Amino acid sequence: MPKGSTKRRPETITRLLDAALLVFAEAGLRGATIAQVCERAGYTRGAFYSNFDSLEELFFALFDRHADQQLDRLRESLEAGGFEALLAVDEAEVTWYLVSTEFTLHAIRDPAAARRLAEHDARLRATLTGILAGHLARLGRTATVDLDELARLVVALREGSLAQSLVEPDRLPPGHLEQTYLPILLAALSQ
Amino acid sequence: MPKGSTKRRPETITRLLDAALLVFAEAGLRGATIAQVCERAGYTRGAFYSNFDSLEELFFALFDRHADQQLDRLRESLEAGGFEALLAVDEAEVTWYLVSTEFTLHAIRDPAAARRLAEHDARLRATLTGILAGHLARLGRTATVDLDELARLVVALREGSLAQSLVEPDRLPPGHLEQTYLPILLAALSQ
């Protein structure tokens, strides 16, 4: 989590996050440096360290910002009746997919990073379970399986589908598998 | 595909593939060199070039070998009644997950690599559709959706689940989501 806050911090943090995403995507997580992020954001290292302790902390701030945005969009989309939000995959989403998947590979090799990633994943699923429960309730249904496990299943399907779509977007448009099969899956796992 | 064959080639190829998997995993795909693979396998560069044109060709030979092994195991497991094969995730499987996911990230950035990856993925799915159709037939059912799309869904669920399991194997044992939910999904998508 970013350190405390002052009046100008939200904008500083936003600019550092935007810069970091681009630097991570271009240089790779291992190649990225705090100096590169500061240069891209137009800040000194002091501005960085008054907001973050490390590049990993910045990565997780990006993770949480992206998760919040995507989950908000999914909630609105489901309230409007469907999974359309999953079809909108823009360049920023592709960039985030590349950066976050690279971090997952790092976490599989590094137990400390894995623990932090698992914590943030759990927080994401806590929100997602609420969204899924709300969606089922609007359909007059309740899940017949553990909601956290259902959220894991939805995340797995989304990420596995996105991997295939980003390799061949012309043959498998992003969001197609999820939009087609998530309603069927949710119906089969609720009553 | 590996070039032609002579009497001693199968063993040479096997040793080059085994060496390449370790080098790819340790050095990363970008860091790996033909010299490292040859040294690890105990061969000269001549032995490499009489079998492969490039490291990418070696990667795809590994891809096909791994896919064949996994699909054979899945077929046998389903003929014996269930998805138990998906539970057996050993160190070699984790190594392959890391290497193949790194290649996927490369392919998303490189259209030529994406085309080759999509070809090999399509070949994998052609076998998988046969296995799934056979499984459904033994249950007296037929798929109500396109089999290639069903295979994409199974691959997505497997890969997305594996990512979560490898980050936190103690909380989500590898294969758990697939073994639990694939039967329900296949039932919902067949009649």
Coordinates of C-alpha atoms in Angstrom, one line a residue:
Chain A
M1 CA 0.0 0.0 0.0
P2 CA 1.3 3.5 -0.7
K3 CA 2.5 5.4 2.3
G4 CA 0.1 7.9 4.0
S5 CA -1.0 10.9 2.0
T6 CA -0.7 14.7 1.5
K7 CA -2.6 17.0 -0.7
R8 CA -0.6 16.4 -3.9
R9 CA 0.1 12.7 -3.3
P10 CA -2.8 11.3 -5.3
E11 CA -1.6 12.9 -8.5
T12 CA 2.0 11.9 -7.7
I13 CA 1.0 8.4 -7.1
T14 CA -1.1 8.2 -10.3
R15 CA 1.8 9.5 -12.4
L16 CA 4.3 7.1 -10.7
L17 CA 1.9 4.2 -11.4
D18 CA 1.3 5.2 -15.0
A19 CA 5.1 5.5 -15.5
A20 CA 5.8 2.2 -13.8
L21 CA 3.4 0.3 -15.9
L22 CA 5.1 1.4 -19.1
V23 CA 8.6 0.8 -17.7
F24 CA 7.7 -2.6 -16.4
A25 CA 6.2 -3.5 -19.8
E26 CA 9.2 -2.2 -21.8
A27 CA 12.1 -3.2 -19.6
G28 CA 10.6 -6.3 -18.0
L29 CA 10.2 -6.5 -14.2
R30 CA 13.8 -7.6 -13.7
G31 CA 15.1 -4.8 -16.0
A32 CA 13.1 -2.0 -14.5
T33 CA 14.8 0.5 -12.2
I34 CA 13.4 3.2 -9.8
A35 CA 15.5 5.7 -11.8
Q36 CA 13.7 4.8 -15.0
V37 CA 10.3 5.1 -13.3
C38 CA 11.2 8.5 -11.8
E39 CA 12.5 9.8 -15.2
R40 CA 9.4 8.6 -17.0
A41 CA 7.1 10.2 -14.4
G42 CA 9.2 13.4 -14.3
Y43 CA 9.9 13.1 -10.6
T44 CA 13.0 12.8 -8.3
R45 CA 13.8 9.7 -6.4
G46 CA 12.6 11.6 -3.3
A47 CA 9.1 11.7 -4.7
F48 CA 9.3 8.0 -5.3
Y49 CA 10.5 7.2 -1.8
S50 CA 8.0 9.4 -0.1
N51 CA 5.3 7.3 -1.7
F52 CA 6.8 3.8 -2.1
D53 CA 9.5 1.6 -0.5
S54 CA 10.2 -0.5 -3.5
L55 CA 9.3 -1.4 -7.1
E56 CA 7.5 -4.4 -5.8
E57 CA 5.3 -2.1 -3.7
L58 CA 4.6 -0.1 -6.8
F59 CA 3.7 -3.3 -8.7
F60 CA 1.1 -4.2 -6.0
A61 CA -0.3 -0.7 -6.1
L62 CA -0.8 -1.2 -9.8
F63 CA -2.3 -4.6 -9.2
D64 CA -4.9 -3.2 -6.8
R65 CA -5.7 -0.2 -9.0
H66 CA -6.2 -2.5 -12.0
A67 CA -8.3 -5.0 -10.0
D68 CA -10.5 -2.3 -8.6
Q69 CA -11.1 -0.9 -12.1
Q70 CA -11.9 -4.3 -13.7
L71 CA -14.1 -5.4 -10.8
D72 CA -16.1 -2.1 -10.9
R73 CA -16.6 -2.5 -14.6
L74 CA -17.7 -6.1 -14.1
R75 CA -20.1 -5.1 -11.4
E76 CA -21.7 -2.5 -13.6
S77 CA -21.9 -4.8 -16.5
L78 CA -23.6 -7.6 -14.5
E79 CA -26.0 -5.1 -13.0
A80 CA -26.9 -4.2 -16.6
G81 CA -27.4 -7.9 -17.4
G82 CA -24.3 -9.5 -18.8
F83 CA -20.6 -10.1 -19.1
E84 CA -20.0 -7.4 -21.8
A85 CA -17.3 -5.8 -19.6
L86 CA -15.0 -8.8 -20.3
L87 CA -15.0 -8.0 -24.1
A88 CA -13.4 -4.6 -23.7
V89 CA -9.6 -5.4 -23.8
D90 CA -7.6 -2.3 -24.7
E91 CA -3.9 -1.8 -24.9
A92 CA -3.6 -1.0 -21.2
E93 CA -5.2 -4.3 -20.4
V94 CA -2.8 -6.2 -22.6
T95 CA 0.1 -4.3 -21.0
W96 CA -1.1 -5.3 -17.6
Y97 CA -1.6 -8.9 -18.6
L98 CA 2.1 -9.0 -19.7
V99 CA 3.4 -7.3 -16.6
S100 CA 1.2 -9.3 -14.1
T101 CA 1.9 -12.6 -15.7
E102 CA 5.6 -11.9 -15.6
F103 CA 5.2 -11.2 -11.9
T104 CA 3.3 -14.5 -11.4
L105 CA 6.3 -16.4 -13.0
H106 CA 8.6 -14.5 -10.5
A107 CA 6.3 -15.4 -7.6
I108 CA 6.3 -19.1 -8.5
R109 CA 10.1 -19.0 -8.1
D110 CA 10.1 -16.7 -5.0
P111 CA 8.1 -17.7 -1.9
A112 CA 8.0 -14.2 -0.4
A113 CA 6.7 -12.7 -3.6
A114 CA 4.2 -15.6 -3.8
R115 CA 2.9 -14.8 -0.3
R116 CA 2.3 -11.2 -1.2
L117 CA 0.7 -12.0 -4.5
A118 CA -1.6 -14.6 -2.8
E119 CA -2.7 -11.8 -0.3
H120 CA -3.6 -9.4 -3.1
D121 CA -5.4 -12.2 -5.1
A122 CA -7.4 -13.1 -2.0
R123 CA -8.5 -9.4 -1.6
L124 CA -9.5 -9.4 -5.3
R125 CA -11.6 -12.6 -4.8
A126 CA -13.2 -11.1 -1.7
T127 CA -14.7 -8.4 -3.9
L128 CA -15.4 -10.8 -6.8
T129 CA -17.4 -13.2 -4.6
G130 CA -19.6 -10.2 -3.6
I131 CA -20.2 -9.3 -7.2
L132 CA -20.9 -13.0 -8.2
A133 CA -23.3 -13.4 -5.3
G134 CA -25.1 -10.2 -6.2
H135 CA -25.4 -11.4 -9.8
L136 CA -26.8 -14.8 -8.8
A137 CA -29.2 -13.1 -6.3
R138 CA -30.6 -10.9 -9.2
L139 CA -31.2 -14.2 -11.1
G140 CA -33.0 -15.6 -8.0
R141 CA -30.2 -18.1 -7.5
T142 CA -27.6 -19.0 -4.9
A143 CA -24.2 -20.7 -5.4
T144 CA -24.1 -24.4 -4.6
V145 CA -20.3 -24.3 -4.2
D146 CA -17.9 -22.3 -2.1
L147 CA -17.9 -18.7 -3.3
D148 CA -14.2 -18.2 -3.0
E149 CA -13.6 -21.4 -5.1
L150 CA -16.1 -20.1 -7.6
A151 CA -14.2 -16.8 -7.8
R152 CA -10.9 -18.8 -8.3
L153 CA -12.7 -20.6 -11.2
V154 CA -13.8 -17.4 -12.8
V155 CA -10.3 -15.9 -12.5
A156 CA -8.7 -19.0 -14.0
L157 CA -11.1 -19.0 -16.9
R158 CA -10.6 -15.3 -17.5
E159 CA -6.8 -15.5 -17.4
G160 CA -6.5 -18.7 -19.3
S161 CA -8.8 -17.4 -22.0
L162 CA -7.0 -14.1 -22.2
A163 CA -3.7 -15.9 -22.8
Q164 CA -5.1 -17.6 -25.8
S165 CA -6.9 -14.5 -27.1
L166 CA -3.8 -12.3 -26.9
V167 CA -1.8 -14.9 -28.9
E168 CA -4.5 -15.0 -31.7
P169 CA -7.0 -12.1 -31.2
D170 CA -8.4 -12.6 -34.7
R171 CA -9.4 -16.2 -34.2
L172 CA -10.4 -15.9 -30.5
P173 CA -11.7 -12.4 -29.7
P174 CA -10.8 -11.4 -26.1
G175 CA -13.8 -12.1 -23.8
H176 CA -15.5 -14.5 -26.1
L177 CA -15.0 -17.7 -24.1
E178 CA -15.9 -15.9 -20.8
Q179 CA -19.0 -14.2 -22.2
T180 CA -20.2 -17.4 -23.8
Y181 CA -19.5 -19.9 -21.0
L182 CA -19.5 -18.1 -17.7
P183 CA -23.3 -17.8 -17.6
I184 CA -23.6 -21.6 -18.3
L185 CA -20.9 -22.3 -15.6
L186 CA -22.7 -20.1 -13.1
A187 CA -26.0 -21.7 -13.8
A188 CA -24.5 -25.2 -13.3
L189 CA -22.9 -24.1 -10.0
S190 CA -26.0 -22.5 -8.5
Q191 CA -29.7 -23.4 -7.8
Chain B
M1 CA 10.0 -30.2 -36.1
P2 CA 13.4 -31.9 -35.7
K3 CA 15.2 -32.5 -39.0
G4 CA 15.2 -36.1 -40.6
S5 CA 16.7 -38.9 -38.5
T6 CA 19.6 -41.3 -38.2
K7 CA 20.2 -44.2 -35.9
R8 CA 21.5 -42.2 -33.0
R9 CA 19.3 -39.2 -33.4
P10 CA 16.4 -40.0 -31.1
E11 CA 18.8 -40.1 -28.1
T12 CA 20.6 -37.0 -29.3
I13 CA 17.3 -35.2 -29.6
T14 CA 16.1 -36.4 -26.2
R15 CA 19.3 -35.2 -24.5
L16 CA 19.1 -31.8 -26.3
L17 CA 15.5 -31.4 -25.3
D18 CA 16.2 -32.3 -21.7
A19 CA 19.1 -29.9 -21.6
A20 CA 17.2 -27.1 -23.3
L21 CA 14.3 -27.3 -20.8
L22 CA 16.8 -26.8 -17.9
V23 CA 18.6 -24.0 -19.7
F24 CA 15.4 -22.2 -20.6
A25 CA 14.2 -22.5 -17.0
E26 CA 17.4 -21.2 -15.5
A27 CA 18.5 -18.6 -18.0
G28 CA 15.1 -17.6 -19.2
L29 CA 14.2 -17.8 -22.9
R30 CA 15.9 -14.6 -23.8
G31 CA 19.1 -15.5 -21.8
A32 CA 19.4 -19.0 -23.2
T33 CA 22.1 -19.7 -25.8
I34 CA 22.7 -22.7 -28.1
A35 CA 26.2 -22.9 -26.5
Q36 CA 24.6 -23.4 -23.1
V37 CA 22.2 -26.1 -24.4
C38 CA 25.1 -28.0 -26.1
E39 CA 27.3 -27.8 -23.0
R40 CA 24.5 -29.0 -20.8
A41 CA 23.7 -31.9 -23.2
G42 CA 27.4 -32.8 -23.7
Y43 CA 27.3 -32.2 -27.4
T44 CA 29.0 -30.0 -30.0
R45 CA 27.2 -27.2 -31.9
G46 CA 27.4 -29.6 -34.9
A47 CA 25.1 -32.0 -33.1
F48 CA 22.7 -29.2 -32.4
Y49 CA 22.5 -27.9 -35.9
S50 CA 22.2 -31.4 -37.4
N51 CA 18.9 -31.6 -35.5
F52 CA 17.5 -28.1 -35.0
D53 CA 17.8 -24.8 -36.8
S54 CA 17.1 -22.5 -33.8
L55 CA 16.3 -22.4 -30.1
E56 CA 12.7 -21.6 -31.1
E57 CA 12.5 -24.9 -33.0
L58 CA 13.8 -26.6 -29.9
F59 CA 11.2 -24.9 -27.8
F60 CA 8.4 -26.2 -30.1
A61 CA 9.8 -29.7 -30.0
L62 CA 9.6 -29.5 -26.2
F63 CA 6.1 -28.1 -26.5
D64 CA 5.0 -31.1 -28.7
R65 CA 6.7 -33.6 -26.5
H66 CA 5.1 -32.2 -23.3
A67 CA 1.7 -31.9 -25.0
D68 CA 1.9 -35.6 -26.2
Q69 CA 2.8 -36.8 -22.7
Q70 CA 0.1 -34.9 -20.9
L71 CA -2.6 -35.8 -23.5
D72 CA -1.6 -39.5 -23.3
R73 CA -1.9 -39.3 -19.5
L74 CA -5.3 -37.5 -19.7
R75 CA -6.6 -40.1 -22.2
E76 CA -5.6 -43.0 -20.0
S77 CA -7.0 -41.3 -16.9
L78 CA -10.4 -40.6 -18.5
E79 CA -10.6 -44.1 -19.8
A80 CA -10.1 -45.2 -16.2
G81 CA -13.0 -42.9 -15.2
G82 CA -11.7 -39.5 -14.1
F83 CA -9.5 -36.5 -14.2
E84 CA -6.8 -37.8 -11.8
A85 CA -4.0 -37.2 -14.3
L86 CA -4.4 -33.5 -13.8
L87 CA -3.5 -33.8 -10.1
A88 CA 0.0 -35.1 -10.8
V89 CA 2.1 -32.0 -11.1
D90 CA 5.8 -32.7 -10.6
E91 CA 8.8 -30.5 -10.9
A92 CA 9.2 -31.0 -14.6
E93 CA 5.6 -29.8 -15.1
V94 CA 6.3 -26.7 -13.0
T95 CA 9.4 -26.1 -15.1
W96 CA 7.5 -26.5 -18.3
Y97 CA 4.8 -24.1 -17.0
L98 CA 7.4 -21.4 -16.4
V99 CA 9.1 -21.8 -19.8
S100 CA 5.9 -22.1 -21.8
T101 CA 4.3 -19.1 -20.1
E102 CA 7.4 -17.1 -20.8
F103 CA 7.1 -18.0 -24.4
T104 CA 3.4 -17.0 -24.5
L105 CA 4.4 -13.6 -23.2
H106 CA 7.0 -13.4 -26.0
A107 CA 4.4 -14.5 -28.6
I108 CA 2.0 -11.8 -27.5
R109 CA 4.7 -9.3 -28.4
D110 CA 5.9 -11.0 -31.5
P111 CA 3.5 -11.8 -34.3
A112 CA 5.7 -14.5 -36.0
A113 CA 6.1 -16.4 -32.7
A114 CA 2.4 -16.0 -32.1
R115 CA 1.6 -17.7 -35.4
R116 CA 3.8 -20.6 -34.7
L117 CA 2.5 -21.0 -31.1
A118 CA -1.1 -20.9 -32.5
E119 CA -0.3 -23.7 -34.9
H120 CA 1.1 -25.9 -32.2
D121 CA -1.9 -25.0 -29.9
A122 CA -4.3 -26.0 -32.7
R123 CA -2.5 -29.4 -33.1
L124 CA -2.8 -29.9 -29.3
R125 CA -6.5 -29.1 -29.4
A126 CA -7.1 -31.5 -32.3
T127 CA -5.9 -34.3 -30.1
L128 CA -7.7 -33.0 -27.0
T129 CA -11.1 -32.8 -28.9
G130 CA -10.8 -36.5 -29.7
I131 CA -10.1 -37.3 -26.1
L132 CA -13.0 -35.2 -24.9
A133 CA -15.4 -36.7 -27.5
G134 CA -14.3 -40.2 -26.4
H135 CA -14.9 -39.4 -22.8
L136 CA -18.4 -38.0 -23.5
A137 CA -19.2 -41.0 -25.7
R138 CA -18.3 -43.4 -22.8
L139 CA -20.8 -41.4 -20.7
G140 CA -23.4 -41.7 -23.5
R141 CA -23.3 -38.0 -24.2
T142 CA -22.3 -35.7 -27.1
A143 CA -21.1 -32.1 -26.8
T144 CA -23.7 -29.4 -27.5
V145 CA -21.0 -26.8 -28.3
D146 CA -18.1 -26.7 -30.8
L147 CA -15.5 -29.2 -29.7
D148 CA -12.5 -27.0 -30.6
E149 CA -14.0 -24.2 -28.4
L150 CA -14.7 -26.8 -25.7
A151 CA -11.0 -27.8 -25.9
R152 CA -10.0 -24.1 -25.6
L153 CA -12.2 -23.8 -22.5
V154 CA -10.5 -26.9 -20.9
V155 CA -7.0 -25.5 -21.7
A156 CA -7.9 -22.1 -20.3
L157 CA -9.3 -23.6 -17.1
R158 CA -6.2 -25.9 -16.7
E159 CA -3.7 -23.1 -17.3
G160 CA -5.5 -20.5 -15.3
S161 CA -5.9 -23.0 -12.4
L162 CA -2.2 -24.0 -12.6
A163 CA -1.1 -20.4 -12.3
Q164 CA -3.0 -20.0 -9.0
S165 CA -1.9 -23.4 -7.7
L166 CA 1.8 -22.8 -8.4
V167 CA 1.6 -19.5 -6.5
E168 CA 0.0 -21.1 -3.5
P169 CA 0.2 -24.9 -3.8
D170 CA -0.7 -25.4 -0.1
R171 CA -4.0 -23.5 -0.3
L172 CA -5.0 -24.7 -3.8
P173 CA -3.5 -28.1 -4.7
P174 CA -2.7 -28.4 -8.4
G175 CA -5.5 -30.0 -10.3
H176 CA -8.1 -29.4 -7.6
L177 CA -10.3 -26.9 -9.6
E178 CA -10.0 -28.9 -12.8
Q179 CA -10.9 -32.3 -11.2
T180 CA -13.8 -30.8 -9.3
Y181 CA -15.3 -28.6 -12.0
L182 CA -14.4 -30.1 -15.4
P183 CA -17.0 -32.9 -15.0
I184 CA -19.7 -30.4 -14.1
L185 CA -18.7 -28.1 -17.0
L186 CA -18.6 -31.1 -19.5
A187 CA -22.1 -32.2 -18.2
A188 CA -23.4 -28.7 -18.7
L189 CA -22.0 -28.5 -22.3
S190 CA -23.3 -31.9 -23.5
Q191 CA -26.5 -33.9 -23.7

